[in-house]
PDB file of C-alpha atoms and ligand atoms in Angstrom:
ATOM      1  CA  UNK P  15       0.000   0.000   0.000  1.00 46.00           C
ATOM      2  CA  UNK P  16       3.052   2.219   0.990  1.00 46.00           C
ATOM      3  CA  UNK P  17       4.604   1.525  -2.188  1.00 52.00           C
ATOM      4  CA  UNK P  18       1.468   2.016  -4.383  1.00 49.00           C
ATOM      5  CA  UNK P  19       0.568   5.670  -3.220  1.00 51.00           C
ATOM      6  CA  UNK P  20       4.506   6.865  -3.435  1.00 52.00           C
ATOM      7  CA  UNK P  21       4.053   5.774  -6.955  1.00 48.00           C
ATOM      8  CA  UNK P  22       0.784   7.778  -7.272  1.00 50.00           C
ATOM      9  CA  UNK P  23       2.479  10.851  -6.019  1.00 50.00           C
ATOM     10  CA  UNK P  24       5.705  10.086  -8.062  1.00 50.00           C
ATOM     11  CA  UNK P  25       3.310  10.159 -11.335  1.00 49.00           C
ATOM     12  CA  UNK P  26       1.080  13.295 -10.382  1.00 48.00           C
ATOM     13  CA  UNK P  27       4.797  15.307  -9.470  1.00 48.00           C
ATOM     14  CA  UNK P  28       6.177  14.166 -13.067  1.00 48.00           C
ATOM     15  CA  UNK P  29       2.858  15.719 -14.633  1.00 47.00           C
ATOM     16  CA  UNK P  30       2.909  19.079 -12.836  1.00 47.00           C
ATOM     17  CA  UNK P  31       6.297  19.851 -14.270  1.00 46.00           C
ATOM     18  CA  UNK P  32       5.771  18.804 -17.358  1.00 49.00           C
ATOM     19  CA  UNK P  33       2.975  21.356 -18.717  1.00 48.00           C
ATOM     20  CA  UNK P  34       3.016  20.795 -22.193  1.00 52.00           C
ATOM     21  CA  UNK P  35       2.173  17.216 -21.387  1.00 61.00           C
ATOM     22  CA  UNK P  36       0.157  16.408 -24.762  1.00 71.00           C
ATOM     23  CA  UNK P  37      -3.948  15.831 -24.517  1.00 89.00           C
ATOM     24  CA  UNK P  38      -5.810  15.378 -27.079  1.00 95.00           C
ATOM     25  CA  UNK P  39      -9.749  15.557 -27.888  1.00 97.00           C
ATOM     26  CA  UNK P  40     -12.444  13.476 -29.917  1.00 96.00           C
ATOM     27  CA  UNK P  41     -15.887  14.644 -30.887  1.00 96.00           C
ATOM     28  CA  UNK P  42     -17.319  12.547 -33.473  1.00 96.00           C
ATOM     29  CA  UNK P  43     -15.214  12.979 -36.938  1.00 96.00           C
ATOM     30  CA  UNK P  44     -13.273  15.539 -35.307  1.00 98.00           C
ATOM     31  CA  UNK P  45      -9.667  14.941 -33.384  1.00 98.00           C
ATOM     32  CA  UNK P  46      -8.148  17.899 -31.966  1.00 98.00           C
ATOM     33  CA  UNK P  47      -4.225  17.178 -30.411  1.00 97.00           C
ATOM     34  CA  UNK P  48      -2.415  19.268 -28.023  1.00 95.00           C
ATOM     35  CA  UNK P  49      -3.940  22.450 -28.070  1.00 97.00           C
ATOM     36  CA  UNK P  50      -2.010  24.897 -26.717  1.00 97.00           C
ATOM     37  CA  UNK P  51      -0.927  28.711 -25.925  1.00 97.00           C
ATOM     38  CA  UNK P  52       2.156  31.078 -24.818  1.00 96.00           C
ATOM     39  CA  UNK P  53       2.364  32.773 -21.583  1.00 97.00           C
ATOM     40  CA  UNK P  54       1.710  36.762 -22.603  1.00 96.00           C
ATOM     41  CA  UNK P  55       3.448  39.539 -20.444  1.00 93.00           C
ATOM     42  CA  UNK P  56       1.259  42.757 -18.577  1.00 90.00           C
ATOM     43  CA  UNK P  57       0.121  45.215 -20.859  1.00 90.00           C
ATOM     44  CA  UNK P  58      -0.325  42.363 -24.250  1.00 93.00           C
ATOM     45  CA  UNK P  59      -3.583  42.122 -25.221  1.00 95.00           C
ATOM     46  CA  UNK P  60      -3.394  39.411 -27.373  1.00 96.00           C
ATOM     47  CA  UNK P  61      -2.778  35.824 -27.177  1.00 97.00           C
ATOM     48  CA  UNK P  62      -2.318  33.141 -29.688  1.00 97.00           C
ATOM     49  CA  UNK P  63      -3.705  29.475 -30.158  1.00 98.00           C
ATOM     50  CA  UNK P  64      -2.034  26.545 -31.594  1.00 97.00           C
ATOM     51  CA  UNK P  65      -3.098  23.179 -32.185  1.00 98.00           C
ATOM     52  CA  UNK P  66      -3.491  20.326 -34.715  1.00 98.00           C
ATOM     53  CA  UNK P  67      -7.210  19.374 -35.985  1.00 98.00           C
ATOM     54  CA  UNK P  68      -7.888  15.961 -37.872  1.00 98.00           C
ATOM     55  CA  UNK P  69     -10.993  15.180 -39.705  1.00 98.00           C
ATOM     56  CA  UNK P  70     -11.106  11.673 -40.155  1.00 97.00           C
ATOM     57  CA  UNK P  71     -14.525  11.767 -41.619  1.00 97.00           C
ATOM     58  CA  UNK P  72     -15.734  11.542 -45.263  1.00 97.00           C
ATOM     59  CA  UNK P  73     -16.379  15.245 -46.061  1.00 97.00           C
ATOM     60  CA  UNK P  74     -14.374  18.745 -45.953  1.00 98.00           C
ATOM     61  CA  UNK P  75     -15.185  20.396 -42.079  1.00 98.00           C
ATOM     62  CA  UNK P  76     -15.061  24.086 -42.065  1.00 98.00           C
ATOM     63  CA  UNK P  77     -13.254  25.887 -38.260  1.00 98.00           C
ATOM     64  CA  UNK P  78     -16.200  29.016 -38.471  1.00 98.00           C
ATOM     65  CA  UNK P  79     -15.781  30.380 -35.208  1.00 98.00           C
ATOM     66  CA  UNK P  80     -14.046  30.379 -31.706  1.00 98.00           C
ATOM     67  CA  UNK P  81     -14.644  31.489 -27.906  1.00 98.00           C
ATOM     68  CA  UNK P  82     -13.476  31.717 -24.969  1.00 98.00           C
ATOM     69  CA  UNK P  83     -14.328  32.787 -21.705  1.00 98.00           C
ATOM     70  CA  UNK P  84     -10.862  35.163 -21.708  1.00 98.00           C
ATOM     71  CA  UNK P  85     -10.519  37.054 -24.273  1.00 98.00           C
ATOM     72  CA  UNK P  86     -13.239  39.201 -26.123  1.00 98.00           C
ATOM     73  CA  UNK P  87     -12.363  37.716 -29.558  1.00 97.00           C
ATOM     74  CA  UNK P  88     -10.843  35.047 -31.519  1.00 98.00           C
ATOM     75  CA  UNK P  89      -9.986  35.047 -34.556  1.00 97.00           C
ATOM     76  CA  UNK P  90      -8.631  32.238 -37.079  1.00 98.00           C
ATOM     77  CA  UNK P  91      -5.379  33.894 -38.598  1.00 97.00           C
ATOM     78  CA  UNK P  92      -3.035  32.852 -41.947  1.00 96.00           C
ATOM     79  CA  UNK P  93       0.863  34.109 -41.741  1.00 94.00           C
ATOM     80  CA  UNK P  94       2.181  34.187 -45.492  1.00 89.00           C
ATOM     81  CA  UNK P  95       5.402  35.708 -46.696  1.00 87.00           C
ATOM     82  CA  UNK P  96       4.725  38.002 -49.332  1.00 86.00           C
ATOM     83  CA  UNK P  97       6.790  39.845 -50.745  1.00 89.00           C
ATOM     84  CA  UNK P  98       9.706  38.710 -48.199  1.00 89.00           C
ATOM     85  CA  UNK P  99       7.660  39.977 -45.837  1.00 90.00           C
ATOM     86  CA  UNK P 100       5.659  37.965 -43.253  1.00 89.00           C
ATOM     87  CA  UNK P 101       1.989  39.108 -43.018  1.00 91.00           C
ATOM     88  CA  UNK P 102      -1.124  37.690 -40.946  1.00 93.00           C
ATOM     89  CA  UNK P 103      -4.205  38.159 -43.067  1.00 93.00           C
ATOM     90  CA  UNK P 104      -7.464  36.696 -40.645  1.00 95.00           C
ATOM     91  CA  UNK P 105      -9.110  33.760 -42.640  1.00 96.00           C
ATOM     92  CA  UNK P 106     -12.981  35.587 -42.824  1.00 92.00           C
ATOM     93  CA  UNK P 107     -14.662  32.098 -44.661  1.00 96.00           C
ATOM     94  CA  UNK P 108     -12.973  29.871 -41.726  1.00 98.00           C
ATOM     95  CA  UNK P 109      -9.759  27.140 -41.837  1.00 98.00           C
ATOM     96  CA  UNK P 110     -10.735  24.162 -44.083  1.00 98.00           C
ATOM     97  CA  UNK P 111      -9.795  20.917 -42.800  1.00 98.00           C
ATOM     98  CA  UNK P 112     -10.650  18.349 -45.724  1.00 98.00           C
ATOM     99  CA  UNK P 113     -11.737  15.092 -45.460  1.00 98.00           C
ATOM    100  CA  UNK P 114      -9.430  12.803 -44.035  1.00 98.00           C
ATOM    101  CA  UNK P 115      -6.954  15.514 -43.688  1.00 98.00           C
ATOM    102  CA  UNK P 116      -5.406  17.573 -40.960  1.00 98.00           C
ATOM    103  CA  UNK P 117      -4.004  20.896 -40.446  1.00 98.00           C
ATOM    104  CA  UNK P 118      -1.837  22.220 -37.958  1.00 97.00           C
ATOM    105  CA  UNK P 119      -2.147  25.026 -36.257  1.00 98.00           C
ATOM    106  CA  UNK P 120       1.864  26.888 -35.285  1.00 95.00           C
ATOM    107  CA  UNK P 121       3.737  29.364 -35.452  1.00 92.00           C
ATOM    108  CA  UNK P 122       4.521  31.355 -38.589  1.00 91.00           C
ATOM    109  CA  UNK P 123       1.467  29.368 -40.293  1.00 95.00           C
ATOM    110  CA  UNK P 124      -2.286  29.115 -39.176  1.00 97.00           C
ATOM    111  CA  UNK P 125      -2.883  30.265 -35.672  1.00 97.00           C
ATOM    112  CA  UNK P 126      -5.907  31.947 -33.263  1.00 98.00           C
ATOM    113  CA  UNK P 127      -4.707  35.114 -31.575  1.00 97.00           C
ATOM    114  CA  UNK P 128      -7.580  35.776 -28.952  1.00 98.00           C
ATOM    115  CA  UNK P 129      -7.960  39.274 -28.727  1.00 97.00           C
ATOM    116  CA  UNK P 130      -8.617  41.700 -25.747  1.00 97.00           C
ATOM    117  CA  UNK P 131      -7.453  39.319 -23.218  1.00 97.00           C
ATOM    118  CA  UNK P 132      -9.005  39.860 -19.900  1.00 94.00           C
ATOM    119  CA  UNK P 133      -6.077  38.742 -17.963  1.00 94.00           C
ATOM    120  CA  UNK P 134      -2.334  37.651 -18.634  1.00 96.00           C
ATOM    121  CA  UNK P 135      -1.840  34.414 -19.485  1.00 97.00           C
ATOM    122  CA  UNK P 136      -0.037  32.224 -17.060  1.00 96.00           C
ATOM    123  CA  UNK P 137       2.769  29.397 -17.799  1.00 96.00           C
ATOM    124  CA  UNK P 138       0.546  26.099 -16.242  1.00 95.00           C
ATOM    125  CA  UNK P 139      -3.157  27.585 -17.090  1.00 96.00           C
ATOM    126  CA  UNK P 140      -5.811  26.033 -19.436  1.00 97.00           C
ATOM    127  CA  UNK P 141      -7.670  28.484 -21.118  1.00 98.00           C
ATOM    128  CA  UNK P 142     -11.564  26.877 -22.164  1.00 98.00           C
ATOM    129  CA  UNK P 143     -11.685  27.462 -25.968  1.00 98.00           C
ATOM    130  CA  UNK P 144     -15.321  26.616 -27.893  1.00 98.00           C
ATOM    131  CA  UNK P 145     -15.096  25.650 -31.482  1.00 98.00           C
ATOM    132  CA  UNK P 146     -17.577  25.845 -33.893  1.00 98.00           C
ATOM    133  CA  UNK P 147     -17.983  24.597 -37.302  1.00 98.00           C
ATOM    134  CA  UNK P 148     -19.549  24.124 -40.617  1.00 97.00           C
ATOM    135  CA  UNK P 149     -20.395  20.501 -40.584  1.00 96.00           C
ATOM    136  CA  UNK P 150     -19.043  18.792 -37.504  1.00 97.00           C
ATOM    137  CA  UNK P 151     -19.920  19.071 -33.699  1.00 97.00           C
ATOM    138  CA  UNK P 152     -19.439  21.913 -31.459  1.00 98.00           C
ATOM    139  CA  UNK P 153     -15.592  21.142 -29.464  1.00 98.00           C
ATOM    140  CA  UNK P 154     -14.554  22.090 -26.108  1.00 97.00           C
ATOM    141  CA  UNK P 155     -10.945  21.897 -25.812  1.00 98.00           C
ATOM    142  CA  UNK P 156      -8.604  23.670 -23.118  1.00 97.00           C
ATOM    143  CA  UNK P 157      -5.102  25.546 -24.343  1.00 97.00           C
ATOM    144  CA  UNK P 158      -2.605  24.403 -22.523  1.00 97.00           C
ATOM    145  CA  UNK P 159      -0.116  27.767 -22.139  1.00 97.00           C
ATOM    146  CA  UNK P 160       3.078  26.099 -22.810  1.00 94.00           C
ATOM    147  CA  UNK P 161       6.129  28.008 -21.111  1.00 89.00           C
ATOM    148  CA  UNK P 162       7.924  29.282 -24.197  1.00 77.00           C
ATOM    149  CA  UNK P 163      11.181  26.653 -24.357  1.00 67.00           C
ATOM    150  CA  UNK P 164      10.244  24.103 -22.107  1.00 49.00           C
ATOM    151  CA  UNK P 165      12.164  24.021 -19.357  1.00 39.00           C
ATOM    152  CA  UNK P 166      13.344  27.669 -19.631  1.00 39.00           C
ATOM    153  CA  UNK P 167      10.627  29.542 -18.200  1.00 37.00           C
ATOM    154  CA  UNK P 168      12.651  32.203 -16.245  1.00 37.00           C
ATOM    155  CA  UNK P 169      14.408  33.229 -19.323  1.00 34.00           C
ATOM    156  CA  UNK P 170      11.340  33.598 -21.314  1.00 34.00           C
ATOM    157  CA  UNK P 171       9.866  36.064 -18.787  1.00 33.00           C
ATOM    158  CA  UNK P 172      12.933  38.007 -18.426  1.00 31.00           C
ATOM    159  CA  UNK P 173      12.993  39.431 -21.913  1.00 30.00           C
ATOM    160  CA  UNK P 174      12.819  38.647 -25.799  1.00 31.00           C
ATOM    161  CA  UNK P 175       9.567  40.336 -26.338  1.00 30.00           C
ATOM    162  CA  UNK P 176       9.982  39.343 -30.063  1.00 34.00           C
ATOM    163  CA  UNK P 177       9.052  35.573 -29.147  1.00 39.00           C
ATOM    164  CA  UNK P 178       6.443  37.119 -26.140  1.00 38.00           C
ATOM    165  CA  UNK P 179       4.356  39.025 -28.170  1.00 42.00           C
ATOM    166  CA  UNK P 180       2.460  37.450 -30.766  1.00 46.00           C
ATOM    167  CA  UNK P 181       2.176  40.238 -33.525  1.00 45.00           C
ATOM    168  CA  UNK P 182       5.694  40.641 -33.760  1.00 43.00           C
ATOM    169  CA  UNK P 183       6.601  36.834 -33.305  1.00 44.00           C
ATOM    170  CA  UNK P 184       5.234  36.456 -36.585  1.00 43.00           C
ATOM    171  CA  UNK P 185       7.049  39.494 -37.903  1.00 37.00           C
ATOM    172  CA  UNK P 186      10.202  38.299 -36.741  1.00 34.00           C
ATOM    173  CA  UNK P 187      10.906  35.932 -39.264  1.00 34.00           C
ATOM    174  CA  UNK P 188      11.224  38.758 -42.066  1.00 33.00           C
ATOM    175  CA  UNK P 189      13.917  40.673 -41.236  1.00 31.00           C
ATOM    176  CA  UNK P 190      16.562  38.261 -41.058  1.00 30.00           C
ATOM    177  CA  UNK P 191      15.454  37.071 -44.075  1.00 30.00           C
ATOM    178  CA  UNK P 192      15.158  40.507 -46.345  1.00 31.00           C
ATOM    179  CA  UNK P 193      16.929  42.848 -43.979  1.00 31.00           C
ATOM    180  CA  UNK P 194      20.321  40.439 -43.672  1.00 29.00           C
ATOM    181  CA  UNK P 195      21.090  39.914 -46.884  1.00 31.00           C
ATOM    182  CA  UNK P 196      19.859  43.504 -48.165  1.00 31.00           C
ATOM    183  CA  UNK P 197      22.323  45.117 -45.958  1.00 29.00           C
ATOM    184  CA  UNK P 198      25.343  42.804 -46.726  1.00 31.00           C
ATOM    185  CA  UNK P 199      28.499  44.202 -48.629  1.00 32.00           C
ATOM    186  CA  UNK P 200      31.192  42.526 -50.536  1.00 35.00           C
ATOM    187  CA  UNK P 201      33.880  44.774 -50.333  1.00 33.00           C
ATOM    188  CA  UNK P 202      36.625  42.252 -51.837  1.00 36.00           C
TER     189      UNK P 202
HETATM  190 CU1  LIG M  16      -2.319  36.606 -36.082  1.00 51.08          CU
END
């Protein structure tokens, strides 16, 4: 007995410091892995959502909408590179998954940003996050907010805004791209 509830406690203390422990959901057609968010400093309004969705059903799904009870709005978002320059245009018909398909949800590529955040969002938390959509069943998942390297969480609070705040982590990737080789000489 002894033995049995030291392993109980050695198994809950490995999942409490491990925070981006995966979960994943199931609602009918509709599979929905690891959902999860970034911790955002005071004074950022915005947050962002990542996760991968997998329709193992017969027909194209449609992501319409999203909610949650901490932010005022959340919107489905697309960063492109166009002309060398990363851009997030919001995705106004809704994120496609097709039939038997998946698509992730990360940076630089599709991603929610929930807008107007109510409150910071905390390394450990899990944000409730509705999803609606064209032609599958309502989801309730909960974003997990991920610390931002695993396992480094006092360095991501210390600084690096670029990574912290989610407009201009998916900026960041154009300038070393366009700006780097733009401003290069060869002098010999
Ligand atoms: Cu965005």
């Amino acid at each position: 007995m002894t033995r049995v509830s030291s392993f109980c406690i050695a198994v809950l203390l490995t999942a409490i410091a491990l925070p981006s422990i995966a979960h994943d959901y199931r609602e009918g057609e509709v599979e929905i892995a690891h959902p999860w968010s970034r911790p955002t400093p005071p004074g950022i309004m915005m947050g962002v959502g990542y996760m991968t969705i997998h329709n193992t059903g017969d027909s194209d799904i449609v992501l319409k909408s999203l909610e949650t009870p901490r932010a005022a709005r959340v919107s489905i978002h697309e960063s492109m590179r166009k002309d060398g320059i990363m851009r997030m245009r919001p995705l106004e018909d809704g994120l496609t998954i097709p039939a038997g398909g998946s698509v992730e949800l990360k940076p630089l590529s599709y991603h929610l940003m929930l807008e107007k955040l109510k409150k910071p969002l905390k390394v450990g938390e899990r944000i409730p996050l509705t999803l609606k959509f064209n032609n599958a069943q309502v989801m309730e998942v909960e974003l997990s907010v991920d610390s931002m390297e695993a396992g480094q969480e006092e360095q991501g609070a210390s600084g690096d805004h670029g990574t912290m705040d989610p407009e201009n982590m998916d900026h960041e990737g154009m300038d070393h791209g366009s700006k780097g080789h733009q401003g290069m000489k060869h002098d010999h």
